[in-house]
XYZ file of N, CA and C in Angstrom:
519
model
N -0.025 -14.233 13.164
C -0.312 -15.523 12.551
C -0.857 -16.453 13.631
N -1.952 -17.126 13.301
C -2.538 -18.058 14.264
C -1.744 -19.362 14.276
N -1.725 -20.045 15.408
C -0.983 -21.318 15.468
C -1.715 -22.412 14.685
N -0.945 -23.333 14.152
C -1.537 -24.466 13.446
C -1.916 -25.525 14.485
N -3.190 -25.845 14.520
C -3.674 -26.839 15.479
C -3.417 -28.239 14.939
N -3.508 -29.200 15.825
C -3.346 -30.603 15.412
C -4.418 -30.974 14.390
N -5.651 -30.521 14.626
C -6.755 -30.828 13.710
C -6.512 -30.224 12.326
N -6.048 -28.966 12.305
C -5.771 -28.327 11.018
C -4.614 -29.026 10.313
N -3.570 -29.363 11.036
C -2.430 -30.070 10.443
C -2.900 -31.384 9.802
N -3.731 -32.142 10.511
C -4.229 -33.418 9.975
C -5.095 -33.202 8.741
N -5.932 -32.161 8.757
C -6.779 -31.865 7.602
C -5.919 -31.462 6.402
N -4.906 -30.630 6.649
C -4.020 -30.217 5.555
C -3.253 -31.409 4.987
N -2.781 -32.281 5.854
C -2.081 -33.483 5.382
C -3.014 -34.310 4.506
N -4.251 -34.480 4.935
C -5.232 -35.243 4.153
C -5.461 -34.593 2.784
N -5.630 -33.282 2.760
C -5.834 -32.570 1.493
C -4.600 -32.656 0.595
N -3.427 -32.559 1.185
C -2.186 -32.683 0.409
C -2.018 -34.097 -0.141
N -2.386 -35.102 0.641
C -2.316 -36.488 0.161
C -3.282 -36.706 -1.004
N -4.465 -36.117 -0.917
C -5.432 -36.218 -2.014
C -4.874 -35.555 -3.273
N -4.280 -34.383 -3.114
C -3.688 -33.682 -4.259
C -2.528 -34.481 -4.852
N -1.709 -35.062 -3.996
C -0.585 -35.896 -4.432
C -1.096 -37.057 -5.289
N -2.119 -37.726 -4.799
C -2.708 -38.844 -5.527
C -3.247 -38.392 -6.886
N -3.929 -37.256 -6.912
C -4.496 -36.742 -8.164
C -3.401 -36.366 -9.160
N -2.315 -35.783 -8.674
C -1.219 -35.420 -9.581
C -0.610 -36.668 -10.223
N -0.413 -37.710 -9.437
C 0.147 -38.949 -9.997
C -0.824 -39.604 -10.975
N -2.113 -39.553 -10.669
C -3.105 -40.102 -11.596
C -3.105 -39.302 -12.901
N -2.960 -38.000 -12.792
C -2.890 -37.156 -13.983
C -1.683 -37.536 -14.836
N -0.549 -37.782 -14.209
C 0.646 -38.217 -14.944
C 0.341 -39.502 -15.711
N -0.280 -40.464 -15.046
C -0.607 -41.735 -15.712
C -1.499 -41.504 -16.924
N -2.532 -40.677 -16.759
C -3.470 -40.443 -17.852
C -2.858 -39.617 -18.974
N -2.068 -38.609 -18.638
C -1.404 -37.820 -19.677
C -0.418 -38.688 -20.455
N 0.293 -39.558 -19.767
C 1.220 -40.463 -20.442
C 0.460 -41.364 -21.414
N -0.638 -41.923 -20.945
C -1.454 -42.791 -21.790
C -1.900 -42.063 -23.057
N -2.453 -40.864 -22.880
C -2.945 -40.128 -24.034
C -1.813 -39.587 -24.904
N -0.676 -39.277 -24.328
C 0.431 -38.771 -25.150
C 0.968 -39.858 -26.077
N 0.637 -41.102 -25.791
C 1.013 -42.227 -26.649
C -0.161 -42.660 -27.526
N -1.358 -42.770 -26.949
C -2.513 -43.354 -27.633
C -3.139 -42.495 -28.721
N -3.077 -41.178 -28.606
C -3.740 -40.326 -29.594
C -3.162 -40.558 -30.977
N -4.035 -40.434 -31.963
C -3.633 -40.671 -33.338
C -4.348 -39.657 -34.222
N -3.868 -39.502 -35.416
C -4.544 -38.648 -36.377
C -3.741 -37.416 -36.746
N -4.246 -36.738 -37.756
C -3.574 -35.594 -38.364
C -3.286 -34.470 -37.373
N -4.217 -34.186 -36.478
C -4.079 -33.040 -35.571
C -3.663 -33.438 -34.157
N -3.316 -34.686 -33.949
C -3.039 -35.184 -32.598
C -1.676 -34.770 -32.052
N -0.709 -34.522 -32.913
C 0.660 -34.317 -32.427
C 0.790 -33.140 -31.471
N 0.105 -32.053 -31.750
C 0.185 -30.880 -30.865
C -0.329 -31.221 -29.464
N -1.447 -31.938 -29.396
C -2.010 -32.337 -28.099
C -1.054 -33.294 -27.399
N -0.538 -34.262 -28.138
C 0.403 -35.223 -27.559
C 1.636 -34.521 -26.993
N 2.160 -33.555 -27.735
C 3.345 -32.821 -27.278
C 3.054 -32.021 -26.010
N 1.886 -31.381 -25.966
C 1.528 -30.604 -24.774
C 1.347 -31.516 -23.561
N 0.709 -32.662 -23.764
C 0.532 -33.610 -22.658
C 1.882 -34.121 -22.169
N 2.749 -34.471 -23.100
C 4.074 -34.975 -22.719
C 4.847 -33.923 -21.927
N 4.748 -32.663 -22.338
C 5.439 -31.591 -21.612
C 4.840 -31.390 -20.223
N 3.530 -31.522 -20.101
C 2.863 -31.317 -18.807
C 3.137 -32.449 -17.821
N 3.538 -33.605 -18.312
C 3.854 -34.725 -17.415
C 4.949 -34.313 -16.435
N 5.969 -33.649 -16.934
C 7.067 -33.206 -16.064
C 6.567 -32.213 -15.012
N 5.703 -31.285 -15.428
C 5.136 -30.321 -14.472
C 4.338 -31.029 -13.385
N 3.495 -31.970 -13.794
C 2.642 -32.674 -12.830
C 3.485 -33.522 -11.872
N 4.559 -34.120 -12.372
C 5.465 -34.869 -11.485
C 6.138 -33.930 -10.486
N 6.493 -32.747 -10.944
C 7.060 -31.749 -10.044
C 6.074 -31.352 -8.962
N 4.798 -31.234 -9.344
C 3.762 -30.934 -8.351
C 3.682 -32.052 -7.313
N 3.681 -33.292 -7.785
C 3.594 -34.440 -6.866
C 4.780 -34.450 -5.905
N 5.963 -34.162 -6.412
C 7.158 -34.149 -5.553
C 7.057 -33.053 -4.497
N 6.632 -31.868 -4.894
C 6.490 -30.762 -3.937
C 5.438 -31.089 -2.880
N 4.345 -31.703 -3.292
C 3.303 -32.106 -2.340
C 3.832 -33.157 -1.373
N 4.575 -34.128 -1.905
C 5.139 -35.184 -1.050
C 6.068 -34.581 0.003
N 6.895 -33.646 -0.417
C 7.813 -33.009 0.533
C 7.058 -32.252 1.622
N 5.963 -31.579 1.245
C 5.189 -30.826 2.242
C 4.471 -31.779 3.195
N 3.952 -32.880 2.679
C 3.320 -33.896 3.534
C 4.324 -34.370 4.580
N 5.532 -34.649 4.142
C 6.593 -35.120 5.041
C 6.914 -34.076 6.112
N 7.087 -32.827 5.699
C 7.430 -31.756 6.635
C 6.343 -31.595 7.700
N 5.089 -31.772 7.307
C 3.982 -31.634 8.259
C 3.824 -32.857 9.164
N 4.643 -33.877 8.943
C 4.580 -35.065 9.789
C 3.677 -36.159 9.263
N 3.246 -36.024 8.015
C 2.389 -37.039 7.415
C 3.193 -38.109 6.704
N 2.484 -39.073 6.181
C 3.078 -40.164 5.413
C 2.723 -39.954 3.944
N 3.728 -39.952 3.101
C 3.481 -39.865 1.660
C 2.881 -41.201 1.233
N 1.686 -41.175 0.606
C 1.024 -42.430 0.253
C 1.830 -43.277 -0.731
N 1.770 -44.578 -0.534
C 2.313 -45.529 -1.493
C 1.236 -45.888 -2.503
N 1.575 -46.719 -3.445
C 0.656 -47.024 -4.543
C -0.677 -47.612 -4.080
N -0.675 -48.363 -3.002
C -1.916 -48.987 -2.531
C -2.829 -47.993 -1.804
N -2.298 -46.838 -1.427
C -3.117 -45.825 -0.763
C -3.613 -44.739 -1.721
N -3.193 -44.788 -2.957
C -3.589 -43.759 -3.912
C -5.024 -43.986 -4.372
N -5.769 -42.891 -4.432
C -7.166 -42.948 -4.874
C -7.233 -42.511 -6.334
N -7.996 -43.237 -7.110
C -8.148 -42.934 -8.535
C -9.603 -42.550 -8.795
N -9.812 -41.426 -9.486
C -11.188 -41.039 -9.808
C -11.313 -40.222 -11.091
N -10.309 -40.194 -11.934
C -10.355 -39.399 -13.158
C -11.016 -40.178 -14.300
N -12.286 -40.451 -14.143
C -13.022 -41.177 -15.182
C -13.018 -40.417 -16.512
N -13.033 -39.108 -16.434
C -13.089 -38.250 -17.613
C -11.804 -38.286 -18.439
N -10.725 -38.851 -17.934
C -9.463 -38.924 -18.678
C -9.106 -40.344 -19.101
N -10.027 -41.257 -18.951
C -9.735 -42.640 -19.318
C -9.639 -42.782 -20.833
N -8.784 -43.678 -21.292
C -8.637 -43.871 -22.737
C -9.959 -44.244 -23.402
N -10.161 -43.683 -24.562
C -11.336 -43.961 -25.373
C -10.938 -44.961 -26.453
N -11.869 -45.795 -26.885
C -11.551 -46.690 -28.005
C -11.228 -45.910 -29.285
N -11.716 -44.657 -29.351
C -11.477 -43.816 -30.520
C -10.211 -42.988 -30.297
N -9.116 -43.430 -30.889
C -7.828 -42.757 -30.710
C -7.752 -41.423 -31.449
N -8.791 -41.101 -32.225
C -8.844 -39.838 -32.955
C -9.638 -38.772 -32.203
N -10.237 -39.128 -31.084
C -11.159 -38.241 -30.370
C -10.413 -37.202 -29.532
N -9.929 -36.173 -30.210
C -9.200 -35.105 -29.530
C -10.083 -34.364 -28.534
N -11.342 -34.177 -28.883
C -12.244 -33.425 -28.009
C -12.405 -34.132 -26.673
N -12.558 -35.443 -26.677
C -12.677 -36.208 -25.429
C -11.453 -35.979 -24.545
N -10.289 -36.051 -25.135
C -9.041 -35.901 -24.378
C -8.914 -34.487 -23.826
N -9.121 -33.507 -24.673
C -8.927 -32.118 -24.241
C -9.960 -31.736 -23.184
N -11.199 -32.163 -23.362
C -12.210 -31.902 -22.321
C -11.799 -32.559 -21.005
N -11.264 -33.763 -21.082
C -10.799 -34.449 -19.876
C -9.685 -33.689 -19.190
N -8.766 -33.135 -19.978
C -7.664 -32.353 -19.409
C -8.210 -31.092 -18.733
N -9.127 -30.399 -19.401
C -9.715 -29.188 -18.817
C -10.426 -29.531 -17.508
N -11.154 -30.638 -17.485
C -11.840 -31.072 -16.265
C -10.837 -31.389 -15.161
N -9.755 -32.071 -15.501
C -8.721 -32.395 -14.506
C -8.105 -31.124 -13.940
N -7.830 -30.161 -14.798
C -7.234 -28.905 -14.341
C -8.210 -28.133 -13.457
N -9.496 -28.122 -13.825
C -10.494 -27.434 -12.999
C -10.612 -28.083 -11.626
N -10.571 -29.386 -11.587
C -10.623 -30.101 -10.312
C -9.417 -29.750 -9.444
N -8.242 -29.715 -10.048
C -7.024 -29.359 -9.308
C -7.098 -27.922 -8.803
N -7.607 -27.026 -9.627
C -7.737 -25.618 -9.234
C -8.621 -25.493 -7.995
N -9.767 -26.146 -8.010
C -10.668 -26.104 -6.849
C -9.984 -26.660 -5.610
N -9.270 -27.751 -5.770
C -8.621 -28.393 -4.627
C -7.508 -27.509 -4.055
N -6.708 -26.893 -4.915
C -5.631 -26.031 -4.426
C -6.179 -24.761 -3.780
N -7.313 -24.262 -4.277
C -7.955 -23.119 -3.609
C -8.369 -23.500 -2.190
N -8.934 -24.683 -2.049
C -9.351 -25.155 -0.726
C -8.149 -25.258 0.214
N -7.059 -25.832 -0.263
C -5.855 -25.952 0.568
C -5.352 -24.565 0.972
N -5.297 -23.636 0.021
C -4.814 -22.284 0.317
C -5.695 -21.612 1.368
N -7.005 -21.773 1.239
C -7.931 -21.182 2.213
C -7.763 -21.808 3.593
N -7.633 -23.123 3.640
C -7.482 -23.816 4.925
C -6.176 -23.416 5.620
N -5.129 -23.214 4.846
C -3.811 -22.917 5.415
C -3.630 -21.441 5.764
N -4.489 -20.597 5.226
C -4.322 -19.147 5.392
C -4.183 -18.740 6.859
N -3.138 -17.994 7.125
C -2.916 -17.453 8.453
C -2.342 -18.421 9.468
N -2.215 -19.693 9.113
C -1.702 -20.685 10.068
C -0.500 -21.450 9.525
N -0.501 -21.743 8.228
C 0.572 -22.545 7.625
C 0.959 -21.893 6.298
N 1.782 -20.878 6.394
C 2.158 -20.106 5.207
C 2.894 -20.921 4.148
N 3.803 -21.833 4.510
C 4.453 -22.628 3.460
C 3.457 -23.488 2.661
N 2.472 -24.070 3.348
C 1.466 -24.865 2.637
C 0.603 -23.963 1.772
N 0.234 -22.800 2.290
C -0.555 -21.855 1.506
C 0.228 -21.411 0.271
N 1.502 -21.102 0.445
C 2.348 -20.686 -0.674
C 2.432 -21.783 -1.736
N 2.622 -23.019 -1.310
C 2.671 -24.146 -2.246
C 1.359 -24.264 -3.012
N 0.236 -24.193 -2.299
C -1.073 -24.320 -2.949
C -1.288 -23.209 -3.972
N -0.890 -22.000 -3.641
C -1.052 -20.876 -4.568
C -0.161 -21.062 -5.796
N 1.048 -21.514 -5.598
C 1.965 -21.750 -6.728
C 1.417 -22.832 -7.661
N 0.929 -23.930 -7.079
C 0.380 -25.011 -7.899
C -0.924 -24.576 -8.562
N -1.725 -23.790 -7.859
C -2.957 -23.240 -8.419
C -2.648 -22.424 -9.669
N -1.633 -21.589 -9.604
C -1.235 -20.786 -10.755
C -0.844 -21.673 -11.939
N -0.071 -22.708 -11.697
C 0.321 -23.635 -12.770
C -0.899 -24.289 -13.402
N -1.827 -24.746 -12.575
C -3.016 -25.439 -13.087
C -3.905 -24.483 -13.880
N -4.003 -23.228 -13.433
C -4.789 -22.250 -14.192
C -4.173 -22.008 -15.567
N -2.858 -21.985 -15.641
C -2.185 -21.805 -16.929
C -2.434 -23.017 -17.836
N -2.321 -24.215 -17.281
C -2.595 -25.420 -18.076
C -4.036 -25.410 -18.583
N -4.979 -25.049 -17.704
C -6.391 -25.013 -18.118
C -6.580 -24.029 -19.257
N -5.985 -22.852 -19.154
C -6.129 -21.825 -20.190
C -5.612 -22.341 -21.529
N -4.453 -22.978 -21.533
C -3.877 -23.506 -22.773
C -4.796 -24.543 -23.413
N -5.296 -25.471 -22.621
C -6.128 -26.532 -23.178
C -7.538 -26.050 -23.509
N -8.065 -25.074 -22.775
C -9.380 -24.522 -23.111
C -9.318 -23.820 -24.465
N -8.231 -23.096 -24.723
C -8.060 -22.464 -26.025
C -7.948 -23.490 -27.137
N -7.209 -24.543 -26.880
C -7.077 -25.614 -27.861
C -8.428 -26.290 -28.101
N -9.210 -26.476 -27.051
C -10.527 -27.101 -27.189
C -11.415 -26.275 -28.116
N -11.412 -24.965 -27.955
C -12.218 -24.115 -28.839
C -11.777 -24.276 -30.292
N -10.476 -24.317 -30.537
C -9.967 -24.496 -31.901
C -10.431 -25.822 -32.500
N -10.293 -26.894 -31.738
C -10.659 -28.225 -32.235
C -12.163 -28.301 -32.466
N -12.945 -27.751 -31.551
C -14.401 -27.763 -31.738
C -14.803 -26.960 -32.968
N -14.188 -25.798 -33.173
C -14.490 -24.997 -34.360
C -14.159 -25.768 -35.632
N -13.051 -26.489 -35.632
C -12.668 -27.298 -36.792
C -13.684 -28.421 -37.012
N -14.144 -29.036 -35.913
C -15.130 -30.116 -36.019
C -16.463 -29.584 -36.543
N -16.864 -28.395 -36.106
C -18.102 -27.784 -36.591
C -17.967 -27.476 -38.074
N -16.844 -26.895 -38.461
C -16.617 -26.549 -39.869
C -16.640 -27.784 -40.760
N -16.176 -28.895 -40.247
C -16.146 -30.119 -41.054
C -17.473 -30.868 -41.001
N -18.399 -30.413 -40.159
C -19.706 -31.058 -40.063
C -19.760 -32.238 -39.116
N -18.676 -32.515 -38.389
C -18.666 -33.654 -37.473
C -19.242 -33.307 -36.107
N -19.474 -32.025 -35.869
C -20.008 -31.597 -34.576
C -21.034 -30.510 -34.836
N -22.112 -30.516 -34.096
C -23.146 -29.503 -34.224
C -22.809 -28.308 -33.340
N -23.171 -27.125 -33.790
C -22.930 -25.900 -33.014
C -23.564 -26.005 -31.627
N -24.728 -26.656 -31.522
C -25.417 -26.788 -30.235
C -24.588 -27.594 -29.236
N -23.856 -28.596 -29.723
C -23.003 -29.394 -28.837
C -21.938 -28.518 -28.194
N -21.361 -27.631 -28.973
C -20.316 -26.754 -28.449
C -20.903 -25.787 -27.430
N -22.066 -25.227 -27.725
C -22.665 -24.245 -26.825
C -23.012 -24.839 -25.471
N -23.243 -26.136 -25.426
C -23.631 -26.763 -24.161
C -22.440 -26.967 -23.230
N -21.238 -26.697 -23.706
C -20.028 -26.920 -22.912
C -19.593 -25.639 -22.226
N -18.938 -25.800 -21.087
C -18.344 -24.653 -20.401
C -16.862 -24.917 -20.225
N -16.081 -23.878 -20.221
C -14.637 -24.025 -20.000
C -14.260 -23.147 -18.836
């Protein structure tokens, strides 16, 4: 195993702080949508978001602990960066597709970030690599659940005539 350099430790702390901030932002947005969504088919999405809030908080706690162990500072509210534009509340509380697409995008972003952390830590910081891989697995599972739900909702929207087949084909999951 190669030694962890000061530069690598600082880079890992920075990446962990970014992930910590994103997890807390995800909690805020999932909480918002778990309350704001409305309509006949919204309850299933609301329930899944509410359940995922606990998972995302657990991720934030694990990240905070690793930041501390590495000698970093766990960011306070004024140091947190917000950038989840895709999960912001919509004026249309019935827009399940907007919410689910936002969740899939958030999960994909987290997956990419945890892969980067795992790669950076490989061979030098096994506990950080292990944490990143564990969180990566959780995020991949969340993405899979919501991507499947997105296909169902889009198919229902197409069947009802509210969405064109071409709109669905232009999306990737």
